[in-house]
Every structure is written in C-alpha cells, then in structure tokens.
Amino acid sequence: MASGRFITFEGGEGSGKSTQARLLADSLLARGIDCIVTREPGGSPFAEQVRDLLLDPATHPHSALSEALLFYAARADHLEKVIRPALVGGRWVICDRFSDSTRVYQVEVGGLPVDAFRALELIVVKLTYPDLTIVLDVPAEVGLARATTRRLAQAIAGEDADAYEKRDADFHARLRDGFLEVAKAEPHRCSVLDGTKPPDVIAAEVLAQVDRRLLPPAGSR
Ligand code: T5A
C-alpha cells in the first residue's frame, strides 16, 4: 500500500511555520501530490479542545509533566484520527509543530525529565516519526515581534495574547537554542533554514529540501 510522507515544521514563536506549511502544501498540490496541512497542539476535534485549554491564559498553573500529558493526549488523538489515516492512504502530512516542540518547550525549557518524554514518545508516537523536519531559525526578538504584531491584530477582533507569548525574551532565546540542538542531534531528519529571509525564498529552500531528501531522482520516478 502507498504510504505518504510526514513533514513537520518546528521553531520558536512567529518563526513562520504556518506560512511555510501552507506554501509547501500549495507547491505539492501543484505537483499533483495529495497532502494535508495540520497543526499541534490540535489537528483533530478533541486535540483542538485540548489546545484551547493549553493556550488559555486563564488555565491554572500546572507542572511540566501535567502539561506534557495534555500535549500527548492531544497528539494521540491527532495521530489516530488524522495523521496515520492520511499516511496510510498515501497522502502527505504537513504538520505545524510536533514532538520536537515538546522536547524543547517541556524538556529543555520546562524541566520535564527526558525519560518521561521518551516514554510518552514510545507509547503515543510509536513509529510515526517525521520523514523530514524543517526548523525555521529566527532570532528570538524577530519571532516575538512577528507574533506580537499578529496577536495585536487578533486582539482587535477580540482575542487575547496566549499564555506562551507572555514569557520573557530569555525564554525565547532558550527555545531557539533547543531547536538548534535537536536539529544538530538528528541531521538525517532535520534541516535548519534561515527564517529571516522573505517567505518565497524560504519556500523555495523548503521545496529543495523535500526534493533532495524525500523525492527519488527524476529518472527513477
Ligand atoms: N507547544 C506546542 C508546546 O509547548 N509543546 C508542544 O508539544 C507543542 C506542539 C502553540 C504553542 O504551544 C507550544 C508552542 C507554542 O507556544 P501557536 O499559537 O500554535 O501555539 O504558536 P506558534 O506555533 O508559535 O504559531 P505562530 O503563528 O506564533 O508562529 P508561526 O506559525 O511560526 O508563524 P506564522 O507563519 O504564523 O507567522 C507569524 C507572522 O510572521 C509573518 C506572518 O505573516 C505572520 O504575520 N511572517 C513573516 N514575516 C517576514 N518574513 C517571513 N519570512 C515571515 N514568515 C511569516
């Protein structure tokens, strides 16, 4: 049975993941490759409900373990209802954040023991690892400025800034270092791209990575 490819976008806040996920989907669809764009936390009805709880500034303070368990509750449903069925059906899945975000936010920054993270990965993700992860790297202040601009626009429409963007600049710098460490540890899966370039330039670089790493050479297609 044909199996689709699983591509994730990772990086700090406002690094351009959602923008690039959409642009990649447009390029793949133009090539006749059936794909879906999804996100974490979220991506399935239950996981979107968990997302609302996680990102609600009014949610009561909780430990890194409690937070990780919520992310994996959402991830389990997302994998079961959306990601695995798409891949089994031969569709490509483009996901805005996945387990590397837990590794960075909850383990590297939040202090969750790495053994707990590995145990949850074994139980929930099993063998559904991404084939390719694009890490969009931007200085913390650039990502924050972009995310804040967008949030301000949303606030006019009645939305509040989420719980995460209220944290300080040091937090965002640690996130950046965390994602670069993940990419360094797994170069066969991860590709780091400069997220400060214009969106269309980054999109071309993403496509080049997809071509090089996931698509067979033209003669063998
Ligand atoms: N989280 C998530 C965890 O703690 N653990 C986990 O396991 C998971 C899965 C999710 C939060 O949850 C945390 C991480 C997050 O804090 P979210 O709202 O989904 O919350 O947050 P983000 O994923 O950070 O989403 P953002 O929308 O803030 O960032 P994106 O998707 O990286 O950026 P994007 O594409 O929306 O762009 C942001 C702005 O920048 C502009 C866009 O037009 C937009 O205005 N932009 C550019 N401007 C100039 N040049 C470019 N190249 C640009 N690309 C985009």
XYZ file of C-alpha atoms and ligand atoms in Angstrom:
276
model
C 0.000 0.000 0.000
C 1.274 3.509 -0.818
C 2.449 5.477 2.175
C 2.542 9.251 2.329
C 5.380 11.317 3.741
C 5.314 13.096 7.073
C 6.865 16.577 7.182
C 6.970 18.771 10.270
C 7.806 22.441 10.743
C 9.435 23.458 14.003
C 10.875 26.610 15.543
C 10.164 29.346 18.028
C 7.127 31.608 18.164
C 6.476 33.547 14.974
C 9.267 31.797 13.065
C 6.982 31.392 10.050
C 5.961 27.734 10.392
C 2.285 28.199 9.487
C 3.204 30.364 6.495
C 5.677 27.803 5.164
C 3.366 24.852 5.844
C 0.727 26.469 3.634
C 3.225 27.379 0.906
C 4.625 23.835 0.842
C 1.124 22.384 0.550
C 0.433 24.694 -2.414
C 3.630 23.520 -4.130
C 2.959 19.845 -3.505
C -0.641 20.105 -4.696
C 0.577 21.895 -7.840
C 2.784 18.873 -8.482
C -0.160 16.537 -8.052
C 0.921 15.300 -4.602
C -2.110 14.899 -2.347
C -1.403 16.441 1.060
C -2.995 17.879 4.176
C -1.841 20.655 6.491
C -2.422 20.167 10.181
C -1.036 21.507 13.451
C -0.152 20.791 17.052
C -1.427 21.191 19.585
C -4.641 20.473 17.739
C -5.414 18.998 14.353
C -8.395 16.828 15.382
C -11.602 17.911 17.156
C -10.527 16.531 20.552
C -6.975 17.806 20.175
C -8.311 21.275 19.324
C -10.277 21.215 22.596
C -7.074 20.330 24.458
C -5.318 23.151 22.579
C -7.896 25.626 23.865
C -7.149 24.509 27.433
C -3.370 24.611 26.964
C -3.285 28.072 25.389
C -5.942 29.687 27.578
C -4.217 32.299 29.797
C -6.843 31.505 32.453
C -5.756 27.855 32.754
C -4.454 27.208 36.265
C -0.673 26.820 36.725
C 0.437 23.208 36.295
C 3.654 21.191 36.162
C 5.699 20.357 33.075
C 4.527 16.746 33.468
C 0.851 17.731 33.536
C 1.415 19.915 30.500
C 3.262 17.160 28.629
C 0.474 14.687 29.364
C -2.026 17.095 27.856
C 0.115 17.555 24.754
C 0.359 13.764 24.368
C -3.370 13.277 24.945
C -3.921 15.658 22.044
C -1.126 14.064 19.979
C -2.516 10.537 20.463
C -5.899 11.575 19.087
C -4.343 13.609 16.270
C -2.190 10.639 15.205
C -5.065 8.197 15.447
C -7.747 10.278 13.713
C -5.798 12.374 11.217
C -2.092 11.694 10.678
C -1.912 7.895 10.427
C -5.049 7.512 8.266
C -3.705 10.129 5.839
C -0.266 8.493 5.615
C -1.736 5.026 5.169
C -3.950 6.434 2.411
C -0.876 7.724 0.585
C -1.398 11.396 1.438
C 1.455 13.579 2.597
C 1.040 15.207 6.001
C 2.481 18.630 6.731
C 2.323 19.374 10.435
C 2.922 22.750 12.104
C 4.817 21.571 15.254
C 5.100 18.024 16.584
C 7.156 16.140 19.189
C 10.266 18.307 18.810
C 8.223 21.136 20.316
C 7.572 19.006 23.405
C 11.236 18.116 23.557
C 12.187 21.794 23.521
C 9.352 23.501 25.439
C 8.623 20.906 28.105
C 12.021 19.126 28.447
C 14.762 21.614 27.589
C 12.994 24.685 28.915
C 10.262 23.330 31.191
C 12.381 20.772 33.055
C 10.407 17.617 32.230
C 12.762 14.621 32.687
C 13.882 13.360 29.306
C 12.969 9.793 30.339
C 9.339 10.854 30.726
C 9.435 12.412 27.255
C 10.938 9.227 25.762
C 8.333 7.052 27.488
C 5.491 9.172 26.122
C 7.013 9.084 22.651
C 7.151 5.282 22.767
C 3.560 4.977 23.933
C 1.992 7.622 21.683
C 4.125 8.286 18.608
C 5.490 4.746 18.275
C 6.988 4.579 14.782
C 5.199 7.559 13.270
C 8.268 9.799 13.184
C 8.552 12.627 10.688
C 10.426 11.844 7.476
C 11.613 15.436 7.329
C 11.619 18.267 9.864
C 12.234 21.845 8.778
C 13.486 24.006 11.638
C 12.896 27.685 10.926
C 15.530 29.637 12.777
C 14.935 33.274 13.712
C 16.414 35.403 16.495
C 14.041 35.463 19.456
C 13.269 39.161 19.046
C 12.254 38.695 15.397
C 9.865 35.860 16.194
C 8.394 37.707 19.140
C 7.875 40.883 17.118
C 6.083 38.947 14.367
C 3.908 37.019 16.789
C 3.061 40.172 18.747
C 2.060 42.064 15.602
C -0.272 39.242 14.627
C -1.697 38.937 18.146
C -2.402 42.657 18.312
C -4.356 42.361 15.085
C -6.298 39.452 16.570
C -6.891 41.326 19.829
C -8.822 43.899 17.834
C -11.084 41.037 16.818
C -11.464 40.071 20.482
C -8.638 37.539 21.023
C -6.170 37.777 23.862
C -2.434 37.011 23.645
C -1.854 33.358 24.545
C -0.142 32.128 27.679
C 3.151 31.350 25.964
C 3.968 34.688 24.361
C 3.746 36.362 27.753
C 7.009 34.736 28.771
C 10.256 36.693 28.580
C 12.945 37.119 25.914
C 15.310 34.701 27.670
C 12.683 32.007 27.380
C 12.500 32.569 23.619
C 16.288 32.511 23.269
C 16.363 29.138 25.071
C 13.723 27.870 22.683
C 15.886 28.844 19.737
C 18.913 27.039 21.199
C 16.755 23.997 21.952
C 15.541 23.623 18.375
C 19.069 24.060 17.020
C 20.255 21.293 19.385
C 17.511 18.942 18.205
C 18.477 19.587 14.580
C 22.153 19.063 15.331
C 21.431 15.732 17.006
C 19.354 14.440 14.077
C 20.793 15.860 10.839
C 19.392 12.959 8.780
C 15.854 14.141 9.624
C 16.203 17.868 10.298
C 17.120 20.796 8.120
C 17.653 24.263 9.598
C 16.647 27.188 7.385
C 17.117 30.906 7.977
C 13.613 32.142 8.800
C 14.503 35.814 8.405
C 14.564 35.568 4.603
C 11.466 36.549 2.587
C 8.724 33.880 2.651
C 9.046 32.993 -1.050
C 12.803 32.478 -0.728
C 12.329 30.188 2.277
C 9.572 28.308 0.449
C 11.967 27.559 -2.425
C 14.553 26.291 0.068
C 11.947 24.082 1.753
C 10.990 22.595 -1.600
C 14.649 21.954 -2.392
C 14.960 20.012 0.876
C 11.859 17.989 0.042
C 13.223 17.211 -3.417
C 16.624 16.227 -2.123
C 15.525 14.197 0.876
C 12.118 12.750 0.039
C 11.627 12.519 -3.705
C 13.520 9.987 -5.812
C 15.670 11.349 -8.673
C 13.621 12.187 -11.804
C 14.862 9.163 -13.754
C 13.675 6.686 -11.118
C 10.174 8.176 -10.521
N 3.836 23.869 22.350
C 3.408 23.176 21.253
C 4.451 23.220 23.428
O 4.795 23.831 24.440
N 4.667 21.866 23.342
C 4.272 21.126 22.254
O 4.462 19.889 22.231
C 3.610 21.818 21.166
C 3.158 21.031 19.963
C 1.379 26.749 20.202
C 2.132 26.854 21.499
O 2.241 25.563 22.080
C 3.576 25.305 22.423
C 4.369 26.117 21.451
C 3.548 27.353 21.256
O 3.898 28.277 22.239
P 0.672 28.560 18.456
O -0.279 29.687 18.519
O 0.372 27.454 17.512
O 0.847 27.999 19.920
O 2.117 29.174 18.263
P 3.151 29.040 17.142
O 3.259 27.622 16.688
O 4.404 29.653 17.623
O 2.498 29.831 15.959
P 2.763 31.278 15.426
O 1.648 31.516 14.485
O 3.013 32.243 16.506
O 4.103 31.176 14.624
P 4.433 30.618 13.203
O 3.408 29.661 12.707
O 5.813 30.133 13.306
O 4.430 31.922 12.286
P 3.412 32.418 11.147
O 3.680 31.735 9.886
O 2.024 32.392 11.695
O 3.920 33.901 11.003
C 3.804 34.827 12.056
C 3.794 36.256 11.454
O 5.035 36.482 10.781
C 4.808 36.760 9.383
C 3.433 36.228 9.077
O 2.828 36.919 8.013
C 2.695 36.459 10.392
O 2.253 37.779 10.484
N 5.866 36.055 8.646
C 6.937 36.650 8.108
N 7.329 37.937 8.070
C 8.511 38.207 7.442
N 9.311 37.252 6.852
C 8.936 35.945 6.858
N 9.712 35.029 6.305
C 7.706 35.619 7.521
N 7.067 34.431 7.719
C 5.939 34.724 8.413
